[in-house]
Amino acid sequence: MGAFVFNAKPGDIADTVLMPGDPLRAKYIAEKYLTDARQVTDVRNMLGFTGFHKSMRISVVAHGIGIPSASVYCTDLITEYGVKRIVRVGSCGTIMASVKLRDVVIAMGASTDSNVNRTRFNGFDFAALADYELLENMVSAARGRDIRFHVANVFSSDLFYPPPGGEMWDTMERLSIPVVEMEVAGIYGVAAEYGAKAVAMCTVTDDARAVTGISVEERQASLDQMIDVALEGVSVTGPVKDR
């Protein structure tokens, strides 16, 4: 088939990939956290970089907004470049008072209003779950830092601007789904279909009920904490093991 969304050469992308939505955040992560980082892809300005963290070769590649975009990029990474582990590092909005702005949410599973996983699973409901080893390592890394974090089911919405009224938020809270974002269910489905491991971490940057959020400066500091956890989590895992 050939890579559809990348112009990276074979071998340019590491086995382990961190994936923010924003290509400029991918650039920021590469410049701040990786050594010997170099840009390896730039199709449609969706930037990707490869470098080293604690001697481990790691790539940072953006996936854009929403399940369709994230699914295309993750599929090509796995099928065309042999990526074995994907770690989403993004943002989310809280709908529950117990999950506060600047908290980190590690997604053990993802509910969704998208039909992609039902399509993938012949019309049946598919449980979109994180890889347990990656999840466990992210939890251990978070516990070693002075941050508030939650391990939870998240809601991957197709709509950035939901219908008015708040009924969806009430339903989510009743089912103990504390945050909303837009990609995790798709990423977990792609990883399951193509035999990769995936986990997602999101910093709470917005209050979906109040339609408010933290400042740009607070957002960057909170995202930095999450990225620290993500890099530590993949570093302690060691070499990638086949399933």
mmCIF file with all atom_site columns, N, CA, C and O in Angstrom, residues 67-96:
data_model
loop_
_atom_site.group_PDB
_atom_site.id
_atom_site.type_symbol
_atom_site.label_atom_id
_atom_site.label_alt_id
_atom_site.label_comp_id
_atom_site.label_asym_id
_atom_site.label_entity_id
_atom_site.label_seq_id
_atom_site.pdbx_PDB_ins_code
_atom_site.Cartn_x
_atom_site.Cartn_y
_atom_site.Cartn_z
_atom_site.occupancy
_atom_site.B_iso_or_equiv
_atom_site.pdbx_formal_charge
_atom_site.auth_seq_id
_atom_site.auth_comp_id
_atom_site.auth_asym_id
_atom_site.auth_atom_id
_atom_site.pdbx_PDB_model_num
ATOM 1   N N  . ILE A 1 67 ? -10.872 11.243 15.638 1.00 0.00 ? 67 ILE A N  1
ATOM 2   C CA . ILE A 1 67 ? -10.608 9.829  15.404 1.00 0.00 ? 67 ILE A CA 1
ATOM 3   C C  . ILE A 1 67 ? -10.196 9.533  13.967 1.00 0.00 ? 67 ILE A C  1
ATOM 4   O O  . ILE A 1 67 ? -9.247  8.775  13.745 1.00 0.00 ? 67 ILE A O  1
ATOM 5   N N  . PRO A 1 68 ? -10.846 10.095 12.942 1.00 0.00 ? 68 PRO A N  1
ATOM 6   C CA . PRO A 1 68 ? -10.409 9.785  11.568 1.00 0.00 ? 68 PRO A CA 1
ATOM 7   C C  . PRO A 1 68 ? -8.960  10.162 11.312 1.00 0.00 ? 68 PRO A C  1
ATOM 8   O O  . PRO A 1 68 ? -8.190  9.372  10.747 1.00 0.00 ? 68 PRO A O  1
ATOM 9   N N  . SER A 1 69 ? -8.563  11.360 11.728 1.00 0.00 ? 69 SER A N  1
ATOM 10  C CA . SER A 1 69 ? -7.181  11.789 11.514 1.00 0.00 ? 69 SER A CA 1
ATOM 11  C C  . SER A 1 69 ? -6.208  10.913 12.284 1.00 0.00 ? 69 SER A C  1
ATOM 12  O O  . SER A 1 69 ? -5.233  10.399 11.735 1.00 0.00 ? 69 SER A O  1
ATOM 13  N N  . ALA A 1 70 ? -6.468  10.716 13.580 1.00 0.00 ? 70 ALA A N  1
ATOM 14  C CA . ALA A 1 70 ? -5.569  9.904  14.397 1.00 0.00 ? 70 ALA A CA 1
ATOM 15  C C  . ALA A 1 70 ? -5.471  8.476  13.867 1.00 0.00 ? 70 ALA A C  1
ATOM 16  O O  . ALA A 1 70 ? -4.398  7.861  13.884 1.00 0.00 ? 70 ALA A O  1
ATOM 17  N N  . SER A 1 71 ? -6.577  7.942  13.375 1.00 0.00 ? 71 SER A N  1
ATOM 18  C CA . SER A 1 71 ? -6.580  6.566  12.877 1.00 0.00 ? 71 SER A CA 1
ATOM 19  C C  . SER A 1 71 ? -5.706  6.417  11.635 1.00 0.00 ? 71 SER A C  1
ATOM 20  O O  . SER A 1 71 ? -4.987  5.420  11.484 1.00 0.00 ? 71 SER A O  1
ATOM 21  N N  . VAL A 1 72 ? -5.760  7.393  10.733 1.00 0.00 ? 72 VAL A N  1
ATOM 22  C CA . VAL A 1 72 ? -4.925  7.333  9.530  1.00 0.00 ? 72 VAL A CA 1
ATOM 23  C C  . VAL A 1 72 ? -3.444  7.344  9.899  1.00 0.00 ? 72 VAL A C  1
ATOM 24  O O  . VAL A 1 72 ? -2.661  6.513  9.424  1.00 0.00 ? 72 VAL A O  1
ATOM 25  N N  . TYR A 1 73 ? -3.054  8.283  10.761 1.00 0.00 ? 73 TYR A N  1
ATOM 26  C CA . TYR A 1 73 ? -1.637  8.389  11.118 1.00 0.00 ? 73 TYR A CA 1
ATOM 27  C C  . TYR A 1 73 ? -1.158  7.158  11.884 1.00 0.00 ? 73 TYR A C  1
ATOM 28  O O  . TYR A 1 73 ? -0.062  6.651  11.628 1.00 0.00 ? 73 TYR A O  1
ATOM 29  N N  . CYS A 1 74 ? -1.969  6.668  12.816 1.00 0.00 ? 74 CYS A N  1
ATOM 30  C CA . CYS A 1 74 ? -1.551  5.488  13.589 1.00 0.00 ? 74 CYS A CA 1
ATOM 31  C C  . CYS A 1 74 ? -1.469  4.248  12.706 1.00 0.00 ? 74 CYS A C  1
ATOM 32  O O  . CYS A 1 74 ? -0.549  3.432  12.856 1.00 0.00 ? 74 CYS A O  1
ATOM 33  N N  . THR A 1 75 ? -2.410  4.092  11.786 1.00 0.00 ? 75 THR A N  1
ATOM 34  C CA . THR A 1 75 ? -2.383  2.934  10.898 1.00 0.00 ? 75 THR A CA 1
ATOM 35  C C  . THR A 1 75 ? -1.109  2.912  10.061 1.00 0.00 ? 75 THR A C  1
ATOM 36  O O  . THR A 1 75 ? -0.433  1.876  9.949  1.00 0.00 ? 75 THR A O  1
ATOM 37  N N  . ASP A 1 76 ? -0.758  4.045  9.477  1.00 0.00 ? 76 ASP A N  1
ATOM 38  C CA . ASP A 1 76 ? 0.469   4.093  8.673  1.00 0.00 ? 76 ASP A CA 1
ATOM 39  C C  . ASP A 1 76 ? 1.713   3.859  9.521  1.00 0.00 ? 76 ASP A C  1
ATOM 40  O O  . ASP A 1 76 ? 2.659   3.192  9.088  1.00 0.00 ? 76 ASP A O  1
ATOM 41  N N  . LEU A 1 77 ? 1.735   4.395  10.723 1.00 0.00 ? 77 LEU A N  1
ATOM 42  C CA . LEU A 1 77 ? 2.896   4.183  11.592 1.00 0.00 ? 77 LEU A CA 1
ATOM 43  C C  . LEU A 1 77 ? 3.113   2.698  11.860 1.00 0.00 ? 77 LEU A C  1
ATOM 44  O O  . LEU A 1 77 ? 4.242   2.196  11.822 1.00 0.00 ? 77 LEU A O  1
ATOM 45  N N  . ILE A 1 78 ? 2.020   1.982  12.112 1.00 0.00 ? 78 ILE A N  1
ATOM 46  C CA . ILE A 1 78 ? 2.125   0.569  12.466 1.00 0.00 ? 78 ILE A CA 1
ATOM 47  C C  . ILE A 1 78 ? 2.390   -0.294 11.235 1.00 0.00 ? 78 ILE A C  1
ATOM 48  O O  . ILE A 1 78 ? 3.295   -1.144 11.233 1.00 0.00 ? 78 ILE A O  1
ATOM 49  N N  . THR A 1 79 ? 1.614   -0.080 10.178 1.00 0.00 ? 79 THR A N  1
ATOM 50  C CA . THR A 1 79 ? 1.686   -0.989 9.032  1.00 0.00 ? 79 THR A CA 1
ATOM 51  C C  . THR A 1 79 ? 2.845   -0.694 8.088  1.00 0.00 ? 79 THR A C  1
ATOM 52  O O  . THR A 1 79 ? 3.358   -1.604 7.438  1.00 0.00 ? 79 THR A O  1
ATOM 53  N N  . GLU A 1 80 ? 3.267   0.573  8.000  1.00 0.00 ? 80 GLU A N  1
ATOM 54  C CA . GLU A 1 80 ? 4.310   0.943  7.041  1.00 0.00 ? 80 GLU A CA 1
ATOM 55  C C  . GLU A 1 80 ? 5.676   1.179  7.688  1.00 0.00 ? 80 GLU A C  1
ATOM 56  O O  . GLU A 1 80 ? 6.701   1.078  7.019  1.00 0.00 ? 80 GLU A O  1
ATOM 57  N N  . TYR A 1 81 ? 5.698   1.491  8.998  1.00 0.00 ? 81 TYR A N  1
ATOM 58  C CA . TYR A 1 81 ? 6.964   1.803  9.658  1.00 0.00 ? 81 TYR A CA 1
ATOM 59  C C  . TYR A 1 81 ? 7.265   0.889  10.847 1.00 0.00 ? 81 TYR A C  1
ATOM 60  O O  . TYR A 1 81 ? 8.248   1.093  11.562 1.00 0.00 ? 81 TYR A O  1
ATOM 61  N N  . GLY A 1 82 ? 6.426   -0.107 11.069 1.00 0.00 ? 82 GLY A N  1
ATOM 62  C CA . GLY A 1 82 ? 6.710   -1.107 12.100 1.00 0.00 ? 82 GLY A CA 1
ATOM 63  C C  . GLY A 1 82 ? 6.646   -0.596 13.522 1.00 0.00 ? 82 GLY A C  1
ATOM 64  O O  . GLY A 1 82 ? 7.277   -1.169 14.420 1.00 0.00 ? 82 GLY A O  1
ATOM 65  N N  . VAL A 1 83 ? 5.871   0.452  13.768 1.00 0.00 ? 83 VAL A N  1
ATOM 66  C CA . VAL A 1 83 ? 5.764   0.993  15.128 1.00 0.00 ? 83 VAL A CA 1
ATOM 67  C C  . VAL A 1 83 ? 5.068   -0.026 16.020 1.00 0.00 ? 83 VAL A C  1
ATOM 68  O O  . VAL A 1 83 ? 4.051   -0.626 15.644 1.00 0.00 ? 83 VAL A O  1
ATOM 69  N N  . LYS A 1 84 ? 5.619   -0.217 17.215 1.00 0.00 ? 84 LYS A N  1
ATOM 70  C CA . LYS A 1 84 ? 5.100   -1.208 18.156 1.00 0.00 ? 84 LYS A CA 1
ATOM 71  C C  . LYS A 1 84 ? 4.345   -0.596 19.326 1.00 0.00 ? 84 LYS A C  1
ATOM 72  O O  . LYS A 1 84 ? 3.493   -1.243 19.927 1.00 0.00 ? 84 LYS A O  1
ATOM 73  N N  . ARG A 1 85 ? 4.695   0.644  19.688 1.00 0.00 ? 85 ARG A N  1
ATOM 74  C CA . ARG A 1 85 ? 4.054   1.288  20.847 1.00 0.00 ? 85 ARG A CA 1
ATOM 75  C C  . ARG A 1 85 ? 3.669   2.726  20.501 1.00 0.00 ? 85 ARG A C  1
ATOM 76  O O  . ARG A 1 85 ? 4.500   3.482  19.986 1.00 0.00 ? 85 ARG A O  1
ATOM 77  N N  . ILE A 1 86 ? 2.446   3.076  20.815 1.00 0.00 ? 86 ILE A N  1
ATOM 78  C CA . ILE A 1 86 ? 1.961   4.445  20.609 1.00 0.00 ? 86 ILE A CA 1
ATOM 79  C C  . ILE A 1 86 ? 1.466   4.991  21.945 1.00 0.00 ? 86 ILE A C  1
ATOM 80  O O  . ILE A 1 86 ? 0.684   4.339  22.637 1.00 0.00 ? 86 ILE A O  1
ATOM 81  N N  . VAL A 1 87 ? 1.943   6.187  22.293 1.00 0.00 ? 87 VAL A N  1
ATOM 82  C CA . VAL A 1 87 ? 1.509   6.855  23.513 1.00 0.00 ? 87 VAL A CA 1
ATOM 83  C C  . VAL A 1 87 ? 0.915   8.203  23.127 1.00 0.00 ? 87 VAL A C  1
ATOM 84  O O  . VAL A 1 87 ? 1.634   9.103  22.691 1.00 0.00 ? 87 VAL A O  1
ATOM 85  N N  . ARG A 1 88 ? -0.394  8.328  23.241 1.00 0.00 ? 88 ARG A N  1
ATOM 86  C CA . ARG A 1 88 ? -1.021  9.633  22.993 1.00 0.00 ? 88 ARG A CA 1
ATOM 87  C C  . ARG A 1 88 ? -0.770  10.541 24.187 1.00 0.00 ? 88 ARG A C  1
ATOM 88  O O  . ARG A 1 88 ? -0.975  10.153 25.341 1.00 0.00 ? 88 ARG A O  1
ATOM 89  N N  . VAL A 1 89 ? -0.332  11.761 23.925 1.00 0.00 ? 89 VAL A N  1
ATOM 90  C CA . VAL A 1 89 ? -0.146  12.777 24.969 1.00 0.00 ? 89 VAL A CA 1
ATOM 91  C C  . VAL A 1 89 ? -0.942  14.001 24.547 1.00 0.00 ? 89 VAL A C  1
ATOM 92  O O  . VAL A 1 89 ? -0.528  14.757 23.670 1.00 0.00 ? 89 VAL A O  1
ATOM 93  N N  . GLY A 1 90 ? -2.114  14.165 25.136 1.00 0.00 ? 90 GLY A N  1
ATOM 94  C CA . GLY A 1 90 ? -3.002  15.217 24.692 1.00 0.00 ? 90 GLY A CA 1
ATOM 95  C C  . GLY A 1 90 ? -3.689  15.941 25.824 1.00 0.00 ? 90 GLY A C  1
ATOM 96  O O  . GLY A 1 90 ? -3.228  15.943 26.964 1.00 0.00 ? 90 GLY A O  1
ATOM 97  N N  . SER A 1 91 ? -4.814  16.539 25.499 1.00 0.00 ? 91 SER A N  1
ATOM 98  C CA . SER A 1 91 ? -5.581  17.295 26.482 1.00 0.00 ? 91 SER A CA 1
ATOM 99  C C  . SER A 1 91 ? -7.013  16.783 26.497 1.00 0.00 ? 91 SER A C  1
ATOM 100 O O  . SER A 1 91 ? -7.453  16.079 25.582 1.00 0.00 ? 91 SER A O  1
ATOM 101 N N  . CYS A 1 92 ? -7.751  17.148 27.530 1.00 0.00 ? 92 CYS A N  1
ATOM 102 C CA . CYS A 1 92 ? -9.138  16.716 27.657 1.00 0.00 ? 92 CYS A CA 1
ATOM 103 C C  . CYS A 1 92 ? -9.903  17.723 28.499 1.00 0.00 ? 92 CYS A C  1
ATOM 104 O O  . CYS A 1 92 ? -9.325  18.614 29.117 1.00 0.00 ? 92 CYS A O  1
ATOM 105 N N  . GLY A 1 93 ? -11.219 17.559 28.511 1.00 0.00 ? 93 GLY A N  1
ATOM 106 C CA . GLY A 1 93 ? -12.073 18.413 29.329 1.00 0.00 ? 93 GLY A CA 1
ATOM 107 C C  . GLY A 1 93 ? -12.787 17.594 30.388 1.00 0.00 ? 93 GLY A C  1
ATOM 108 O O  . GLY A 1 93 ? -13.277 16.498 30.104 1.00 0.00 ? 93 GLY A O  1
ATOM 109 N N  . THR A 1 94 ? -12.853 18.117 31.600 1.00 0.00 ? 94 THR A N  1
ATOM 110 C CA . THR A 1 94 ? -13.518 17.409 32.688 1.00 0.00 ? 94 THR A CA 1
ATOM 111 C C  . THR A 1 94 ? -14.998 17.750 32.735 1.00 0.00 ? 94 THR A C  1
ATOM 112 O O  . THR A 1 94 ? -15.402 18.870 32.399 1.00 0.00 ? 94 THR A O  1
ATOM 113 N N  . ILE A 1 95 ? -15.790 16.781 33.154 1.00 0.00 ? 95 ILE A N  1
ATOM 114 C CA . ILE A 1 95 ? -17.207 17.047 33.403 1.00 0.00 ? 95 ILE A CA 1
ATOM 115 C C  . ILE A 1 95 ? -17.580 16.704 34.845 1.00 0.00 ? 95 ILE A C  1
ATOM 116 O O  . ILE A 1 95 ? -18.741 16.802 35.227 1.00 0.00 ? 95 ILE A O  1
ATOM 117 N N  . MET A 1 96 ? -16.575 16.310 35.656 1.00 0.00 ? 96 MET A N  1
ATOM 118 C CA . MET A 1 96 ? -16.823 15.920 37.046 1.00 0.00 ? 96 MET A CA 1
ATOM 119 C C  . MET A 1 96 ? -15.988 16.773 37.995 1.00 0.00 ? 96 MET A C  1
ATOM 120 O O  . MET A 1 96 ? -14.815 17.036 37.733 1.00 0.00 ? 96 MET A O  1
#
